Coordinates of N, CA and C in Angstrom, one line a residue:
X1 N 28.6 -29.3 1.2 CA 27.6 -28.3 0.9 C 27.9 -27.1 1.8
X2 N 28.0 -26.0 1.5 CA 28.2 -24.7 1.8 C 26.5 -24.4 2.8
X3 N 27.0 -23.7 4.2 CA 26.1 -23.5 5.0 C 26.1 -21.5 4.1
X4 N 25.1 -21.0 4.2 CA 25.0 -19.7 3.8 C 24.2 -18.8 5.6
X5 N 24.5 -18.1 6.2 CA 24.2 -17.7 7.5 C 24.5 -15.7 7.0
X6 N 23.4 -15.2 7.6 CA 23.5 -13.9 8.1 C 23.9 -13.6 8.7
X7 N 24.6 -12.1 7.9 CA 25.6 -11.5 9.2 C 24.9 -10.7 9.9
X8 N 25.8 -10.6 11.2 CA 24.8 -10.1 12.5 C 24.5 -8.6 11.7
X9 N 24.8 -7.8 11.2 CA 24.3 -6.6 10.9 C 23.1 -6.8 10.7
X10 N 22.6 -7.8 9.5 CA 21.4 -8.3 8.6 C 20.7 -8.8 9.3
X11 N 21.1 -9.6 10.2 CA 20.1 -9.9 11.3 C 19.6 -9.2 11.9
X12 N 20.1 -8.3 12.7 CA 19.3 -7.5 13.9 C 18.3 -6.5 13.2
X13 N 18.0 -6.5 11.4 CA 16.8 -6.1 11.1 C 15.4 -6.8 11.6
X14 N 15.6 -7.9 12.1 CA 14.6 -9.0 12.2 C 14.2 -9.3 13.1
X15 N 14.2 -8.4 14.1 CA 14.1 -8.5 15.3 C 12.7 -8.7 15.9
X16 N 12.5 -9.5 17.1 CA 11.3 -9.8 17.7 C 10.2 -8.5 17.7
X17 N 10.8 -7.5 17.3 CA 9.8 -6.2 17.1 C 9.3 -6.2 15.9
X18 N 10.3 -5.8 15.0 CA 10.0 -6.2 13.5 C 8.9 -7.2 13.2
X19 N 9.5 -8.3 13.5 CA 8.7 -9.4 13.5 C 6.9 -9.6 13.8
X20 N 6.9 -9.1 14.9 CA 5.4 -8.7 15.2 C 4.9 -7.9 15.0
X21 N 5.6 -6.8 14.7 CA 4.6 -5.4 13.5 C 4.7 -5.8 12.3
X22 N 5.3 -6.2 11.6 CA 5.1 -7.2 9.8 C 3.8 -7.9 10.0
X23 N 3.7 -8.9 11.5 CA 2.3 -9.5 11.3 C 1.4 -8.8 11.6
X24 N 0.9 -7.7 12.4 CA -0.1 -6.8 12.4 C -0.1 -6.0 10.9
X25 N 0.9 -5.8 10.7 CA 0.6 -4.6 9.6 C 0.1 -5.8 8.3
X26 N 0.3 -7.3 8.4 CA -0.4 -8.1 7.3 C -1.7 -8.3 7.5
X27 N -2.6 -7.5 8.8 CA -3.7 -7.9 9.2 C -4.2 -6.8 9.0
X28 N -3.7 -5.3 8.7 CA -4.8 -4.4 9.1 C -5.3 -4.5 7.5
X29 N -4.9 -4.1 6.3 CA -5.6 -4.2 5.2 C -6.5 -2.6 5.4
X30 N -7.3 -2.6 4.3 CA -8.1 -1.2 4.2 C -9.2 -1.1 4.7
X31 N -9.9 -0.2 5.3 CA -10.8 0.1 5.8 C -12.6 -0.5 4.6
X32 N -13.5 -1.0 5.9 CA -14.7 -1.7 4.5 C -15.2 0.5 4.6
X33 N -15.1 -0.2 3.2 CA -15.6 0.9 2.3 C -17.0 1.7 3.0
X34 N -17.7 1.0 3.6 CA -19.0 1.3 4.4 C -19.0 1.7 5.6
X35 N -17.7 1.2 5.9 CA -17.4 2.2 7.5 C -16.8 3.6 7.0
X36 N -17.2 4.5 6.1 CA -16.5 5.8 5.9 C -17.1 6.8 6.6
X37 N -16.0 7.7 7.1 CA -16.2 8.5 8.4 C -16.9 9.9 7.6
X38 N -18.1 9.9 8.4 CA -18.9 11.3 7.7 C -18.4 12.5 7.9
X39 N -18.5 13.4 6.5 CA -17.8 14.6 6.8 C -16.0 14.4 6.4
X40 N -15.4 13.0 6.5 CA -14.2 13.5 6.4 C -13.9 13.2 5.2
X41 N -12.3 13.9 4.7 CA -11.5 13.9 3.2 C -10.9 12.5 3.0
X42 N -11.2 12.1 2.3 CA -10.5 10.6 1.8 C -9.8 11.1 0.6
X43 N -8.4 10.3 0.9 CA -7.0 10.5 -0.2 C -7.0 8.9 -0.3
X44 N -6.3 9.0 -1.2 CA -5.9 7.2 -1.2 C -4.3 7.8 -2.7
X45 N -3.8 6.6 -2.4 CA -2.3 6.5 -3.1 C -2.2 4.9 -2.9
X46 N -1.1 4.9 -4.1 CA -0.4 3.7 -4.3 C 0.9 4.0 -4.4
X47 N 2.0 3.5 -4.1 CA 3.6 3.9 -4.6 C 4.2 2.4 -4.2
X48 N 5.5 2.1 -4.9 CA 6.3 1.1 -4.8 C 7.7 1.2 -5.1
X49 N 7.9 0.5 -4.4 CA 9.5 0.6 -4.6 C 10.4 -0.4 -5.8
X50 N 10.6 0.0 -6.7 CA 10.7 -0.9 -8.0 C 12.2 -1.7 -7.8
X51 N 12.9 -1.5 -6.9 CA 14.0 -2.2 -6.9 C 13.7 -3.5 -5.8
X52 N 12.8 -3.4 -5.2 CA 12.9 -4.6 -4.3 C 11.6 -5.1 -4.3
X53 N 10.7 -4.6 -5.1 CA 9.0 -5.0 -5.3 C 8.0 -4.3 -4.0
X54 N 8.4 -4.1 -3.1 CA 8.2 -3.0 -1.9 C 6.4 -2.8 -2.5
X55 N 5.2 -3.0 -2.0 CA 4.3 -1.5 -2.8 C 3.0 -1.6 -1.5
X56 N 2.7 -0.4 -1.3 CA 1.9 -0.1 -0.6 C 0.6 0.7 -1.1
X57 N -0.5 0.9 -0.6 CA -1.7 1.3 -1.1 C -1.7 1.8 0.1
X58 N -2.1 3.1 0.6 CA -2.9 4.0 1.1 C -4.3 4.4 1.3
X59 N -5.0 4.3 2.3 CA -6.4 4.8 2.0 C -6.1 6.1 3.6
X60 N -6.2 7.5 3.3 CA -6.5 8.1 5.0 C -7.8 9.0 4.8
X61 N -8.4 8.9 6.0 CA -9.5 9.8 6.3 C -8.6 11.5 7.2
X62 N -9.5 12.9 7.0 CA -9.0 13.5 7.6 C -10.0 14.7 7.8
X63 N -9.9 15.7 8.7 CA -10.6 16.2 8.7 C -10.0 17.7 9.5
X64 N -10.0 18.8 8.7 CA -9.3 19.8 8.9 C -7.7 19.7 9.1
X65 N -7.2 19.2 8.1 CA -6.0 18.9 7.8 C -5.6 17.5 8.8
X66 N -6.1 17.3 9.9 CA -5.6 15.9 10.6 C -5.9 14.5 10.5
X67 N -5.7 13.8 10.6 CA -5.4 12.5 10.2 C -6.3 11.9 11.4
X68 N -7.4 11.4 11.1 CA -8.4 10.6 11.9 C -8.3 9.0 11.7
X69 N -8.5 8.8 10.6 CA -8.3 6.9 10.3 C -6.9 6.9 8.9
X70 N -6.9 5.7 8.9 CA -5.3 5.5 8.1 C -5.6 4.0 7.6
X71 N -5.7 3.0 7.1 CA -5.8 2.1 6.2 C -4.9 1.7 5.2
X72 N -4.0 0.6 5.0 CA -3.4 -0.2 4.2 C -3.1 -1.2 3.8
X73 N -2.8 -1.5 2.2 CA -2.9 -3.1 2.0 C -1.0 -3.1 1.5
X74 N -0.3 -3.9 2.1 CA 0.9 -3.9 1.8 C 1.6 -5.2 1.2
X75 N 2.3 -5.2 0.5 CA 3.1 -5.9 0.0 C 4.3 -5.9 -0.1
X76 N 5.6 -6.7 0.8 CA 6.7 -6.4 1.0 C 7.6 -7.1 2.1
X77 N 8.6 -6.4 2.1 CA 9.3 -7.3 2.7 C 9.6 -6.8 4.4
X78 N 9.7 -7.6 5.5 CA 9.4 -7.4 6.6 C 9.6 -5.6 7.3
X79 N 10.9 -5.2 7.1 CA 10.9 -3.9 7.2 C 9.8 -2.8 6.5
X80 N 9.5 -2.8 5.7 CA 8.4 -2.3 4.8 C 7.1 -2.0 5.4
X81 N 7.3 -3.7 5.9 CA 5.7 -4.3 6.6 C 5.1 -3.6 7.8
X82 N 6.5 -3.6 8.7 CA 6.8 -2.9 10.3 C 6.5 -1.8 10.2
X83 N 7.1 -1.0 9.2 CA 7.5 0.5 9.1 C 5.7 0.8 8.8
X84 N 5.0 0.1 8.1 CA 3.7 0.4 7.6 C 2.9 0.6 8.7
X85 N 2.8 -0.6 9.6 CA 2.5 -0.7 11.1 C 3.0 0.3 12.0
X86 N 4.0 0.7 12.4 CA 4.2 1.8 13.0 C 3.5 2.9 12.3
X87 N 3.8 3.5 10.9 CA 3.3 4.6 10.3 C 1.8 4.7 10.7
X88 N 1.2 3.7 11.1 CA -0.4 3.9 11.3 C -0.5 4.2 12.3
X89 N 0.1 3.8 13.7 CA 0.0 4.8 14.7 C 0.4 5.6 15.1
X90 N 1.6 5.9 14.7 CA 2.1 7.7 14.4 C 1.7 8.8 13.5
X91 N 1.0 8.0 12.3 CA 0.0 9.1 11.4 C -1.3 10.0 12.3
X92 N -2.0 8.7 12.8 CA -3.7 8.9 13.4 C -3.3 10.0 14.6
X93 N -4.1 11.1 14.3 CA -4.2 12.0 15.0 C -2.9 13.5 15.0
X94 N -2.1 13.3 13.9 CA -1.3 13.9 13.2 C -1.8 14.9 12.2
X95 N -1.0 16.7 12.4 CA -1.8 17.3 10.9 C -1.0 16.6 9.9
X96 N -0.9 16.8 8.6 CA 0.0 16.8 7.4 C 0.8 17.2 7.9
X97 N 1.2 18.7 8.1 CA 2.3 19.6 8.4 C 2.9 18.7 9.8
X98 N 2.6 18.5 10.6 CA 3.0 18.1 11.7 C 4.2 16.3 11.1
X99 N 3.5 15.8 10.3 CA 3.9 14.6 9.4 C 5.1 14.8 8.6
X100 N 4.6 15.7 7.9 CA 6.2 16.2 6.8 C 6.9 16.6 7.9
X101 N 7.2 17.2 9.0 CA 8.4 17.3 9.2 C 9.3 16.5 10.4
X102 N 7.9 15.5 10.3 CA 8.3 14.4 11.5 C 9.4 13.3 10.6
X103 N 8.6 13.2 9.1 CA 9.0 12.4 8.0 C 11.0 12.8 7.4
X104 N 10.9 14.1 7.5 CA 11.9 14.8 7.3 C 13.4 14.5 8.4
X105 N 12.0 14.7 9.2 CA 13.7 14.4 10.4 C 14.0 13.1 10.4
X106 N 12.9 11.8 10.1 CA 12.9 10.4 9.8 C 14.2 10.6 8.8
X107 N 14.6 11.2 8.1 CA 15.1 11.3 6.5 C 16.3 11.3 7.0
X108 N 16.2 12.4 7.9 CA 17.9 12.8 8.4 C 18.1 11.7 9.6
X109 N 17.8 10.9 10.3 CA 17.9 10.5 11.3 C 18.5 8.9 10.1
X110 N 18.4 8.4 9.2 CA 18.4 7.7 8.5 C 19.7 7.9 8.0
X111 N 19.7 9.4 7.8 CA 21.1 9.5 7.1 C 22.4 10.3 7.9
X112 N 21.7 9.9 8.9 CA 22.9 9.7 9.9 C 23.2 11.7 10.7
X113 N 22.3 12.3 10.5 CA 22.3 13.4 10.2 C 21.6 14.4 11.9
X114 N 20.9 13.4 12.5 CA 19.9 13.6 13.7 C 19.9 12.2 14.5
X115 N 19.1 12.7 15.9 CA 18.5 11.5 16.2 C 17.4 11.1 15.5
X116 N 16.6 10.3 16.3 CA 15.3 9.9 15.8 C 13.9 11.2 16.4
X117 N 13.1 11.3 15.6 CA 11.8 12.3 15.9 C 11.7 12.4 17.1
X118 N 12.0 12.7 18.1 CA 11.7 12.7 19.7 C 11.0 12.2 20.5
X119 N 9.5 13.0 19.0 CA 8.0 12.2 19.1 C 7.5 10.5 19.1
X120 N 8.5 10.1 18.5 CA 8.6 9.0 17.5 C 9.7 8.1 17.6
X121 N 10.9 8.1 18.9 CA 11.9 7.6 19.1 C 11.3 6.5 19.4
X122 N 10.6 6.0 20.8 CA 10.3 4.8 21.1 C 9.3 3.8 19.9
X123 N 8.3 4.2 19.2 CA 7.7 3.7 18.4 C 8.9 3.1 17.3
X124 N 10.4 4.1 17.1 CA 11.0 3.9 15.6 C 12.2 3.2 16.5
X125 N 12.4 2.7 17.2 CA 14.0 2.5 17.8 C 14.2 1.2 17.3
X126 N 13.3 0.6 16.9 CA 13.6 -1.0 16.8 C 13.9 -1.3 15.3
X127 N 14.1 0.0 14.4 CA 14.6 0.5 12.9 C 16.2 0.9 13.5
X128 N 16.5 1.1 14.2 CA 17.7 1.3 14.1 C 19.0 1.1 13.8
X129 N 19.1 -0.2 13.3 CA 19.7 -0.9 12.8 C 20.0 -0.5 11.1
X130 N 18.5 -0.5 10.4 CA 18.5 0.0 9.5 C 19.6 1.6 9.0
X131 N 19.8 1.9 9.6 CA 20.7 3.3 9.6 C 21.9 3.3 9.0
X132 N 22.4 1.7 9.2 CA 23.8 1.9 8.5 C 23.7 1.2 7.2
X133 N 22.3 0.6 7.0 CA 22.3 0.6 5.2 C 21.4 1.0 4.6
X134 N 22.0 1.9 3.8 CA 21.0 2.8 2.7 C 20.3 2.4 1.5
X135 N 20.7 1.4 1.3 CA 19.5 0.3 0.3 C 18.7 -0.1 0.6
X136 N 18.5 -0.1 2.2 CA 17.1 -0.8 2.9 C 16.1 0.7 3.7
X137 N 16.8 1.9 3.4 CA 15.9 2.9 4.1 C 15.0 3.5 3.0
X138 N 14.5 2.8 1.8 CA 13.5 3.1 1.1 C 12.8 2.2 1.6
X139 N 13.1 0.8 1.9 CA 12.3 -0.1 3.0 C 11.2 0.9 3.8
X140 N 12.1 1.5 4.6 CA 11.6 2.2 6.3 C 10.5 3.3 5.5
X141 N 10.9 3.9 4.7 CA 10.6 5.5 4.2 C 9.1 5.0 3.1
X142 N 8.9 4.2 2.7 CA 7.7 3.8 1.8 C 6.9 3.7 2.3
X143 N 6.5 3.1 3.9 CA 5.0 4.0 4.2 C 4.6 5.5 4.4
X144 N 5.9 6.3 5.1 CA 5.4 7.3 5.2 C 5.4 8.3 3.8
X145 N 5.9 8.1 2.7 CA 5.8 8.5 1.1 C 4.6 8.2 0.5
X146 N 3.9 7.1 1.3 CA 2.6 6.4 0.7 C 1.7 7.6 1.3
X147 N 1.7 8.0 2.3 CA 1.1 8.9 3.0 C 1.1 10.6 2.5
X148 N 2.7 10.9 1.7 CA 2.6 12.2 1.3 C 2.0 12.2 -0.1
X149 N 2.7 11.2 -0.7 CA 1.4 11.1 -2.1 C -0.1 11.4 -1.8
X150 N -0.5 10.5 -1.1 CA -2.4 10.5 -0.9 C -2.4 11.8 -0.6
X151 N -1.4 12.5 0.3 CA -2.3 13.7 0.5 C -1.9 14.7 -0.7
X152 N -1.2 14.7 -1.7 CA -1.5 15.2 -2.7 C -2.2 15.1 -4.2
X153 N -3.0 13.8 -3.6 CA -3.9 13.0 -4.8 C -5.7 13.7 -4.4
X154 N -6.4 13.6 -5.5 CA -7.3 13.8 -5.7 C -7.7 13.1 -5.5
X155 N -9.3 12.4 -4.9 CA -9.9 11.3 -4.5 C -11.2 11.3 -5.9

């Protein structure tokens, strides 16, 4: 019988960091509806990624374009999970504007193009692996797309 083993590339996605933001980010889920912050804009989104089942729900609070509370229910596979978990602490306290072009340089840092956000190096270094395959950086990129949708959705 044939042993089947991961190659170290595929492995080092799964790293003890990974690993422990997949399980917070399966615990935060969405905000109770009754804790909603007075005064501020609620967006909510859903988006998925149809090749690998990937899908994320969105709920953010904000107020004068910035990002106060952030909430999600995720479904996916461990990079997805991580990436969702980081995205919520690099979102909160973020404008939009300040987001898109943090997300942007995420884009090019992915595609081999930049480093990582400056802002956002230590929080994203433990994705770095992901860099050299481009079928898994929709993985990385689906929470923070969950994020640009809501903020162009109507509540």
């Amino acid at each position: 019988m044939a042993t089947i083993t991961a190659q170290p590339a595929q492995a080092d996605f799964y790293n003890s960091r990974i690993k422990a933001l997949a399980a917070t980010a399966r615990q935060t889920g969405l905000p109770d509806r009754d804790s909603l912050l007075d005064g501020a804009e609620r967006r909510r989104a859903s988006i998925d990624n149809p090749l690998c089942g990937d899908q994320i729900e969105v709920e953010i609070w904000s107020r004068n374009g910035r990002i106060i509370e952030l909430g999600f229910d995720i479904r996916g596979c461990l990079l997805a999970e991580a990436s969702a978990a980081v995205m919520r602490q690099l979102a909160i306290g973020q404008t939009y504007t300040e987001l898109d072009q943090r997300i942007e340089q995420l884009e090019a840092f992915l595609d081999g193009e930049q480093p990582l956000p400056p802002a956002w190096a230590t929080a994203l270094d433990c994705f770095t692996p992901v860099q050299a395959h481009p079928g898994r950086h929709d993985c990385l990129l689906l929470p923070f797309l969950a994020i640009q949708m809501a903020r162009a959705a109507q509540t």
